[in-house]
PDB file of C-alpha atoms in Angstrom:
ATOM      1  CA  UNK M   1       1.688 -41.155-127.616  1.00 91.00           C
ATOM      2  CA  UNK M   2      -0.616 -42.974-130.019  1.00 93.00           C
ATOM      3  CA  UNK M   3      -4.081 -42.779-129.744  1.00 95.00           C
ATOM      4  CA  UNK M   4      -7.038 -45.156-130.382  1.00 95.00           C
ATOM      5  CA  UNK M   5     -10.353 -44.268-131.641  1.00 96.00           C
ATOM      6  CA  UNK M   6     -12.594 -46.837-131.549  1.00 97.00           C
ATOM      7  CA  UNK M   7     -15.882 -46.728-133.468  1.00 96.00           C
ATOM      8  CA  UNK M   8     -18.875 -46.675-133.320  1.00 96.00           C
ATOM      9  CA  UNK M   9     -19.093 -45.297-129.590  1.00 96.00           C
ATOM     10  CA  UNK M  10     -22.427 -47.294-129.038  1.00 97.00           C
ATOM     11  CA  UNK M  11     -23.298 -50.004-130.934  1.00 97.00           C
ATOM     12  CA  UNK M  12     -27.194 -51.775-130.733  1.00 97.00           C
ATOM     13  CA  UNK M  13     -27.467 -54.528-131.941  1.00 97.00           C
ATOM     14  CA  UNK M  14     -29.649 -58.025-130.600  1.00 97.00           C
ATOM     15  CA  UNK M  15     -28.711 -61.822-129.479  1.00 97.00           C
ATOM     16  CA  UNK M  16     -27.362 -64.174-132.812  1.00 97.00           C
ATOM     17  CA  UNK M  17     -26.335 -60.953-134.817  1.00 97.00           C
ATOM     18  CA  UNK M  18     -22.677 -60.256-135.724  1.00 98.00           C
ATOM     19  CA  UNK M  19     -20.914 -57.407-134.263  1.00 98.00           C
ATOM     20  CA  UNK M  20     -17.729 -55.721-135.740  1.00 98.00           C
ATOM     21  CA  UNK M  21     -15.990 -53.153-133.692  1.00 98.00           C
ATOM     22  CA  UNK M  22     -13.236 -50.676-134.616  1.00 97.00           C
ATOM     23  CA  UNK M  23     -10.265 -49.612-133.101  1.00 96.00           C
ATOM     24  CA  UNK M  24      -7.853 -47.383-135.116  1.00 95.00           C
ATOM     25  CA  UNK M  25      -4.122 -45.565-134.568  1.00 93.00           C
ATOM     26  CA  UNK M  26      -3.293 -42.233-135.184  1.00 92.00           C
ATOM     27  CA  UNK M  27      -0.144 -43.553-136.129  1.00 87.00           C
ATOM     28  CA  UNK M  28       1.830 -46.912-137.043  1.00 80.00           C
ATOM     29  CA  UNK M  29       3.225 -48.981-134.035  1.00 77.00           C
ATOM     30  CA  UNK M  30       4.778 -52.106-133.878  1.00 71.00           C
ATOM     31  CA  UNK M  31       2.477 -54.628-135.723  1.00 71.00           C
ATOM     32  CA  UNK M  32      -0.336 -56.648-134.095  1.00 88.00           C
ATOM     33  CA  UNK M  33       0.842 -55.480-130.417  1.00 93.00           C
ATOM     34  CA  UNK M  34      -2.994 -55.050-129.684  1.00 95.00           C
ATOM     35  CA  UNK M  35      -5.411 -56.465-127.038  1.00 97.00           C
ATOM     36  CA  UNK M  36      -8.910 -56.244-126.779  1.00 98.00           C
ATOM     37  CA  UNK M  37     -10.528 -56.276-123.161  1.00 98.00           C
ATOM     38  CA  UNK M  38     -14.545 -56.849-122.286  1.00 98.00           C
ATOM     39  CA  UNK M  39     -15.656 -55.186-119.000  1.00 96.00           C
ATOM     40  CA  UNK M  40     -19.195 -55.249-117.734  1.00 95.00           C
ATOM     41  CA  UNK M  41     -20.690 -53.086-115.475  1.00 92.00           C
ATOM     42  CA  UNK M  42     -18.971 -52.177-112.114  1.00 89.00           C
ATOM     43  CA  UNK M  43     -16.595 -55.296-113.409  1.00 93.00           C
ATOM     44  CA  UNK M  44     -12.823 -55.134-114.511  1.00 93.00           C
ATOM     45  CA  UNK M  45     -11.715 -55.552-117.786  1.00 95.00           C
ATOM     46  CA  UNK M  46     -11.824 -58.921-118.811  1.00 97.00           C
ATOM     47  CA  UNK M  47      -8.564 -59.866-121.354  1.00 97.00           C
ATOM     48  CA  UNK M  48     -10.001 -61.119-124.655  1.00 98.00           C
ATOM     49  CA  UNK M  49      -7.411 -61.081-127.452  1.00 97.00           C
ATOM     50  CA  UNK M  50      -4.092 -59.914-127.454  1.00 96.00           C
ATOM     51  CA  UNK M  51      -1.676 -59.911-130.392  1.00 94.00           C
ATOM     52  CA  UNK M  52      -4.489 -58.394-132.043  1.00 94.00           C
ATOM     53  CA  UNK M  53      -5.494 -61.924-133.252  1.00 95.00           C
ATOM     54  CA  UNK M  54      -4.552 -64.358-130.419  1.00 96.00           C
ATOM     55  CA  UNK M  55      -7.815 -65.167-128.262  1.00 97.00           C
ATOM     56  CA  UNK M  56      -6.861 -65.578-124.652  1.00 96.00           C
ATOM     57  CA  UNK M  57      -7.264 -68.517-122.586  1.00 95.00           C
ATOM     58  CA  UNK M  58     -10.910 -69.226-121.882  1.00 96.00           C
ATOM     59  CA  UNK M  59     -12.231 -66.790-124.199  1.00 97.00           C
ATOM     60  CA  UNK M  60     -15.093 -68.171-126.662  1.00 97.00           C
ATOM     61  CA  UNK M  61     -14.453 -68.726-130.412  1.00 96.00           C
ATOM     62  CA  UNK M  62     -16.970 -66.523-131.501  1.00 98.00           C
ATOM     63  CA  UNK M  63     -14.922 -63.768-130.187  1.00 98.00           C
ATOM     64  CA  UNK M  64     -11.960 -62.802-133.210  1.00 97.00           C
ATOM     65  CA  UNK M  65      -9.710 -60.250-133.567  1.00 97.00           C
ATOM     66  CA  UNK M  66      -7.644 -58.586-136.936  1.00 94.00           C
ATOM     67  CA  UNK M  67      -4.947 -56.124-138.016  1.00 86.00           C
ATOM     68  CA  UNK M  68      -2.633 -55.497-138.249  1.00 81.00           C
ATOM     69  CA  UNK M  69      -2.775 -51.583-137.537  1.00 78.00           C
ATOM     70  CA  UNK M  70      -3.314 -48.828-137.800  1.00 89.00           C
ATOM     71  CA  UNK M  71      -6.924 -50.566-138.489  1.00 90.00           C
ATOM     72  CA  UNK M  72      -7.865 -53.582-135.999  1.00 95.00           C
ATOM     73  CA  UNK M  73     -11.445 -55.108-135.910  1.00 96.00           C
ATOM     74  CA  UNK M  74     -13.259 -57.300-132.986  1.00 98.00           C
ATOM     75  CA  UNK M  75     -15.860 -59.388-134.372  1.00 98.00           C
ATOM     76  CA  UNK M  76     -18.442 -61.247-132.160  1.00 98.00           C
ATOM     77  CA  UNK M  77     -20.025 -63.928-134.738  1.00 96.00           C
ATOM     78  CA  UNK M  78     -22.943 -64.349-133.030  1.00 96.00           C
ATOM     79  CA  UNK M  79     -23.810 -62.006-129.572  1.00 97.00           C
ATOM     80  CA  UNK M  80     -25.203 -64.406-126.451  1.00 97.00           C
ATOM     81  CA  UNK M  81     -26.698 -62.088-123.773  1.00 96.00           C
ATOM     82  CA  UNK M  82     -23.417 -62.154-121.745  1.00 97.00           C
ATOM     83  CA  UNK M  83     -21.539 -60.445-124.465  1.00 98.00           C
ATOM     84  CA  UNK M  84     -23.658 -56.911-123.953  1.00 97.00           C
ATOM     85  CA  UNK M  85     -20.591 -54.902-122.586  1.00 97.00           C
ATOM     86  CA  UNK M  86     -17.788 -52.102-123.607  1.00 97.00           C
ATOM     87  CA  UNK M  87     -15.374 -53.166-125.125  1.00 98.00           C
ATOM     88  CA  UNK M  88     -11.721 -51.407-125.032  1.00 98.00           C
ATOM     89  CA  UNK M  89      -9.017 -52.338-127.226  1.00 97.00           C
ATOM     90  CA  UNK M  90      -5.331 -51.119-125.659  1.00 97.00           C
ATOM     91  CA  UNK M  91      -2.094 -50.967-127.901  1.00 95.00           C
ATOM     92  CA  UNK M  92       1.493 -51.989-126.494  1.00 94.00           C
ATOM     93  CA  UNK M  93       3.291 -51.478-128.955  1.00 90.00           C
ATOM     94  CA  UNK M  94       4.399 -47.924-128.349  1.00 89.00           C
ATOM     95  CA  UNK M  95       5.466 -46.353-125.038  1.00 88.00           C
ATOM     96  CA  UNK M  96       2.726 -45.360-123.092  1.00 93.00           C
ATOM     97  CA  UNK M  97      -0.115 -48.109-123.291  1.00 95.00           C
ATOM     98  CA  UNK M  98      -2.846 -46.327-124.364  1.00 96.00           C
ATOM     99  CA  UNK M  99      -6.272 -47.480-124.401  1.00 97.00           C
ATOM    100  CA  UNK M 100      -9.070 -46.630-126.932  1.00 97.00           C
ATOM    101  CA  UNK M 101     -12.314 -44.858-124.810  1.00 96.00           C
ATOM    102  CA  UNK M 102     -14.308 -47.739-125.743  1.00 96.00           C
ATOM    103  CA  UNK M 103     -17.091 -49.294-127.725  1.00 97.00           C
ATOM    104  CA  UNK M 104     -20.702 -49.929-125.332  1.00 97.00           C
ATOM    105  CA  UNK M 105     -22.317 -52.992-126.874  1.00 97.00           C
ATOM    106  CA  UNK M 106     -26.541 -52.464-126.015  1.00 97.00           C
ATOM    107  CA  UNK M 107     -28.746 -54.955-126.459  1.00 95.00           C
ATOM    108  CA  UNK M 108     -31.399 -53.670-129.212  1.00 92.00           C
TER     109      UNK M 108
ATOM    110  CA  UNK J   1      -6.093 -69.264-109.342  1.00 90.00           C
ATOM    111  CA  UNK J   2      -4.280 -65.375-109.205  1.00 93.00           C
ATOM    112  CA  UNK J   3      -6.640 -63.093-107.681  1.00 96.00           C
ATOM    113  CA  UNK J   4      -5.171 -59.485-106.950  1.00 97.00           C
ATOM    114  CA  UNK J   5      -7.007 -57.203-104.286  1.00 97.00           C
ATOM    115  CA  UNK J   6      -6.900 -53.965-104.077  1.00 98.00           C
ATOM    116  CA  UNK J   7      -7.184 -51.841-100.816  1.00 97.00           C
ATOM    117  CA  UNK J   8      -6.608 -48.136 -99.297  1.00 97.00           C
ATOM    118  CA  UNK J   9      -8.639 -45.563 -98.563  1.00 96.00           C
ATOM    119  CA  UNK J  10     -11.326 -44.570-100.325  1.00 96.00           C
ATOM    120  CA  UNK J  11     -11.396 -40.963 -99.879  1.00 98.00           C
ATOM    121  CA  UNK J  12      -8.510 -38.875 -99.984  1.00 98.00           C
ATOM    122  CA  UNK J  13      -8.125 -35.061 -99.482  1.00 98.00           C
ATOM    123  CA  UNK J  14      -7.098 -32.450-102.366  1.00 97.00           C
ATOM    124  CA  UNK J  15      -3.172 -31.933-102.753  1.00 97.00           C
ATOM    125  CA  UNK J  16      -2.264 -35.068-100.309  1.00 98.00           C
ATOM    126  CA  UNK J  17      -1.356 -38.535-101.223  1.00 98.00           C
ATOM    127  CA  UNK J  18      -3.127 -41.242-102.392  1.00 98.00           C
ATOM    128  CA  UNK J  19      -1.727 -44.523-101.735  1.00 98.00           C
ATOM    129  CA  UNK J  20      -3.229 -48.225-102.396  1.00 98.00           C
ATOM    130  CA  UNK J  21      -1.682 -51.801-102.056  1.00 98.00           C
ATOM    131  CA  UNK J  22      -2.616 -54.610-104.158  1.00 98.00           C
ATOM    132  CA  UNK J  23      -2.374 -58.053-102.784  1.00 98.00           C
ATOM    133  CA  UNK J  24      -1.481 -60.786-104.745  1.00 96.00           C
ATOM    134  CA  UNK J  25      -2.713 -64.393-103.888  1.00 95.00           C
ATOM    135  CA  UNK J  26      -2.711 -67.849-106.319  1.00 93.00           C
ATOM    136  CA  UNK J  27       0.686 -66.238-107.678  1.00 90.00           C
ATOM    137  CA  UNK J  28       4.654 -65.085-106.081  1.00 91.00           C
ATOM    138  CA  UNK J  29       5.860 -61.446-106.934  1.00 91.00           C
ATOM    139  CA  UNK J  30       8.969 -62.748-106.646  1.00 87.00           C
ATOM    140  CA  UNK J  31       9.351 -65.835-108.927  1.00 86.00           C
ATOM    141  CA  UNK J  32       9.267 -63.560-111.636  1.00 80.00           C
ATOM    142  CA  UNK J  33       8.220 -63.504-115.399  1.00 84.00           C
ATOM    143  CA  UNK J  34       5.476 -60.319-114.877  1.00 91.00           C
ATOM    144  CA  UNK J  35       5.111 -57.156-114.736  1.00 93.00           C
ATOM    145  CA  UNK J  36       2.509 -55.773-111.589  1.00 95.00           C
ATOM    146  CA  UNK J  37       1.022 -52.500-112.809  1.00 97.00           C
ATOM    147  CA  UNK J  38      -1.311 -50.005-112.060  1.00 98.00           C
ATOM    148  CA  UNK J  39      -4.527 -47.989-114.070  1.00 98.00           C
ATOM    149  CA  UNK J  40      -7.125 -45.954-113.512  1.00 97.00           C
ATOM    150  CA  UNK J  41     -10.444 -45.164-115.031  1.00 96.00           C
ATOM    151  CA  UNK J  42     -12.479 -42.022-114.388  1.00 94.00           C
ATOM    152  CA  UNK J  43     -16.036 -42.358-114.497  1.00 89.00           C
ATOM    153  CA  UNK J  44     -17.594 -42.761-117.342  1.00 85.00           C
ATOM    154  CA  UNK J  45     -13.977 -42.361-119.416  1.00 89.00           C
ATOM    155  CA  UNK J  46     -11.561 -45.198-120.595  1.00 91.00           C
ATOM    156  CA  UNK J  47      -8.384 -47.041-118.706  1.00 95.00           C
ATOM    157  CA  UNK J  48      -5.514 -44.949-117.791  1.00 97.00           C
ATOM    158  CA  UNK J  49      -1.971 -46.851-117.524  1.00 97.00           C
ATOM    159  CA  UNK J  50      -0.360 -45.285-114.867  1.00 98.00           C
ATOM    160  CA  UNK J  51       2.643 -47.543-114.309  1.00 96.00           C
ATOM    161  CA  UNK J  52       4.111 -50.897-113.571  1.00 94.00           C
ATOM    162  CA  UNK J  53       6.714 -52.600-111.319  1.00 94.00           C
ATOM    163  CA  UNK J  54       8.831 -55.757-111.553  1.00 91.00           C
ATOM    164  CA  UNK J  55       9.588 -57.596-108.780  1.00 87.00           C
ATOM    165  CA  UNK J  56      13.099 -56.625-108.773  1.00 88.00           C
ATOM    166  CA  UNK J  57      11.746 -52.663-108.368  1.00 89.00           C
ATOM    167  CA  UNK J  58      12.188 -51.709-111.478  1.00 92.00           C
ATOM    168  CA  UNK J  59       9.599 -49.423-112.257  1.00 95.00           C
ATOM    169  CA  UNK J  60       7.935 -47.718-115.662  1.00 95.00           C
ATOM    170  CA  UNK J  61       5.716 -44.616-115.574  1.00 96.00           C
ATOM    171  CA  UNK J  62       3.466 -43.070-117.886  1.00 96.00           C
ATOM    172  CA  UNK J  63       4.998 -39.918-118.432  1.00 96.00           C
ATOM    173  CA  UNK J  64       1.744 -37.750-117.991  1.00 96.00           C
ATOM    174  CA  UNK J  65       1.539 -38.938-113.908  1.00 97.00           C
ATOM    175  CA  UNK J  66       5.389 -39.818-113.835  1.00 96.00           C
ATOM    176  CA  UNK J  67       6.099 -36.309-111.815  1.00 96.00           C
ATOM    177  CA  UNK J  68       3.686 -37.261-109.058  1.00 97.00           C
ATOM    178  CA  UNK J  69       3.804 -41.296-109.156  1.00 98.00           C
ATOM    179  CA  UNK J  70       5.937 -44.105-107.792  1.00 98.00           C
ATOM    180  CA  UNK J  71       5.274 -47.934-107.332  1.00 97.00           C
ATOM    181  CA  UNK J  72       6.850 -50.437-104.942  1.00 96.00           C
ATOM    182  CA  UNK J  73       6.849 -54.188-104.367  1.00 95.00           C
ATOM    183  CA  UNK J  74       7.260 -56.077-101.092  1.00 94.00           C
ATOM    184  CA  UNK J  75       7.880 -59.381-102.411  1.00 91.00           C
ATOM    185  CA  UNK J  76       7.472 -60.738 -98.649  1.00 93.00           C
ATOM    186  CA  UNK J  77       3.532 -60.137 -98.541  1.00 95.00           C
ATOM    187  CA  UNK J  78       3.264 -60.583-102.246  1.00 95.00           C
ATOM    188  CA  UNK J  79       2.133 -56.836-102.552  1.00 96.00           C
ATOM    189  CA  UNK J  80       2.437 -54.089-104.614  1.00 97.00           C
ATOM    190  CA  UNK J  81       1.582 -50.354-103.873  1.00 98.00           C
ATOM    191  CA  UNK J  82       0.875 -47.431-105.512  1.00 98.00           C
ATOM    192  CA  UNK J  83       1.493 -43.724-104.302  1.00 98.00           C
ATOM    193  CA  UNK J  84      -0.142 -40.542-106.122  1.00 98.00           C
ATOM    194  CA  UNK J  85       1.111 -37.236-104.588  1.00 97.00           C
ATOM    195  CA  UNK J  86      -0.302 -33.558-104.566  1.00 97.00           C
ATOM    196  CA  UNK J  87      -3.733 -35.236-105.517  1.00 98.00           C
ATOM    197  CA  UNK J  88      -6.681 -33.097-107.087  1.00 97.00           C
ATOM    198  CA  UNK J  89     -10.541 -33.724-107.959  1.00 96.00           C
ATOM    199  CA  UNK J  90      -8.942 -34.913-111.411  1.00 96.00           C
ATOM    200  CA  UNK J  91      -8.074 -38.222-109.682  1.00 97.00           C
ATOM    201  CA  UNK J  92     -11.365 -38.963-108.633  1.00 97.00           C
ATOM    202  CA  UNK J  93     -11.420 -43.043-110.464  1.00 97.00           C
ATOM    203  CA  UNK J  94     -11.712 -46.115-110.129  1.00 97.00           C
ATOM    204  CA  UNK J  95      -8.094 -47.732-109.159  1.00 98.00           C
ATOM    205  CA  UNK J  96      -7.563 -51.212-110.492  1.00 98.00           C
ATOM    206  CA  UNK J  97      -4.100 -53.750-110.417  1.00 98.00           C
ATOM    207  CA  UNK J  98      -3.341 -56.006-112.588  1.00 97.00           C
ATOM    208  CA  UNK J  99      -0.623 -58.594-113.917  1.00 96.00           C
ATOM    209  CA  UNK J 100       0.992 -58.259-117.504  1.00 95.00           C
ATOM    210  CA  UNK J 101       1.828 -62.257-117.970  1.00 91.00           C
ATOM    211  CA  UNK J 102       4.402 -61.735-120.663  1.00 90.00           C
ATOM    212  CA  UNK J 103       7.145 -59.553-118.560  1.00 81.00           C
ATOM    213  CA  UNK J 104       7.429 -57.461-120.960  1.00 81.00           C
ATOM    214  CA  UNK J 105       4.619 -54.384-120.438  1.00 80.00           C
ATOM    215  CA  UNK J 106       1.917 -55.783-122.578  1.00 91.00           C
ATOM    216  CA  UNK J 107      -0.955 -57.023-122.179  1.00 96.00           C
ATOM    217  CA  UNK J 108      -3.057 -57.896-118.884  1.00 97.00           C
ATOM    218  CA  UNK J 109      -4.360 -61.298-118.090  1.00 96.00           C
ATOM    219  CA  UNK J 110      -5.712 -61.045-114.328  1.00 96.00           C
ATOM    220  CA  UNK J 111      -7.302 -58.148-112.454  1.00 97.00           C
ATOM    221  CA  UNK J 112      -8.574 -56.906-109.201  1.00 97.00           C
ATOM    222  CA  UNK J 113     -11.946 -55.768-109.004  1.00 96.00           C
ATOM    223  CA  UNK J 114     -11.120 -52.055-108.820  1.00 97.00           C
ATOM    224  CA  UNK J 115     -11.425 -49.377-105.699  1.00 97.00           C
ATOM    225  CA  UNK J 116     -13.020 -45.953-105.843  1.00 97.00           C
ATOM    226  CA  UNK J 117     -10.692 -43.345-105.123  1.00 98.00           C
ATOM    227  CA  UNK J 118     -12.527 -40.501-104.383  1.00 97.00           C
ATOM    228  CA  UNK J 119     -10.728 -36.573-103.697  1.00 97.00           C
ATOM    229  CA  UNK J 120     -12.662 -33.956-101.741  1.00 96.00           C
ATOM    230  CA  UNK J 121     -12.065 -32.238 -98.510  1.00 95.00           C
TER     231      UNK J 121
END
């Protein structure tokens, strides 16, 4: 099964900075079949991009995703307070759907 | 607006079965076009696929549960269920539903706010 590692486990940064997050395969799937999901505490995961690029419906522009794999980035232009959360991104492109453990966003 | 709910017990005893329905409003199992699926997230840990359903029963398991899992639709109160047999302390986590909008085991757009399963005697 592939596996995701994302990086950096914890990542501190404060409101109006940028924030990059990683999310990495241990082995080639089937291009851009990527999503990224935002959950907050005691929350469930909240769909963000999918098709490693495509944002999904409601989602904010300052939210972007890249690939294609095995490297795929998140990128939060500039954090608002609501955006402190983990972040999990979850390939499809290979059976099973795996998910990376996830990225905690802390305010600084 | 879908909203998916899940329910069940909350506390289930080592080596029996744990079973959950999710109920599915704003949204028909049965017109079609999704898959219904199950995860799980210990605490602290990532998501878990376990497995998804489409509403003509055909059914897709993650291999590592596949042994012990099976998932079932009745289309006629727009639910979906979930049985885990021979349960241990291992799947002690938080139990969420959700819809893959694409039909084709991708993605998820809308989930349910997730039940604590706990197992101890």
């Amino acid at each position: 099964e592939i596996v995701l590692t994302q990086s950096p486990g914890t990542l501190s940064l404060s409101p109006g900075e940028r924030a990059t997050l990683s999310c990495r395969a241990n082995q080639s799937f089937s291009s851009s079949y990527l999503a990224w999901y935002q959950q907050k505490a005691g929350q469930a995961p909240r769909l963000l991009i999918y098709g490693a690029s495509s944002r999904a419906t409601g989602i904010p522009d300052r939210f972007s995703g890249s690939g294609p794999g095995p490297d795929f980035t998140l990128t939060i232009s500039r954090l608002e307070p609501e955006d402190f959360a983990v972040y999990h991104c979850q390939q499809y492109g290979s059976a099973p759907l795996t998910f990376g453990q996830g990225t905690r966003l802390e305010i600084k | 607006q879908v909203q998916l709910q899940e329910s069940g017990p909350g506390l289930v005893k080592p080596s029996q079965t744990l079973s959950l329905t999710c109920t599915v409003s704003g949204d028909s199992i049965s017109s079609g076009g999704y898959y219904w699926s199950w995860f799980r997230q210990h605490p602290g840990k990532g998501l878990e696929w376990i497995g998804y359903i489409y509403y003509s029963g055909n059914t897709y398991y993650n291999p590592s549960l596949k042994s012990r899992v099976a998932i079932s639709v009745d289309s006629s109160k727009n639910q979906f269920s979930l049985k885990l047999s021979s349960v241990t302390a291992a799947d002690t986590a938080v139990y969420y539903c959700a819809r893959d909008p694409t039909g084709g085991g991708n993605y998820f757009d809308y989930w349910g706010q997730g039940t604590l399963v706990t197992v101890s005697s």
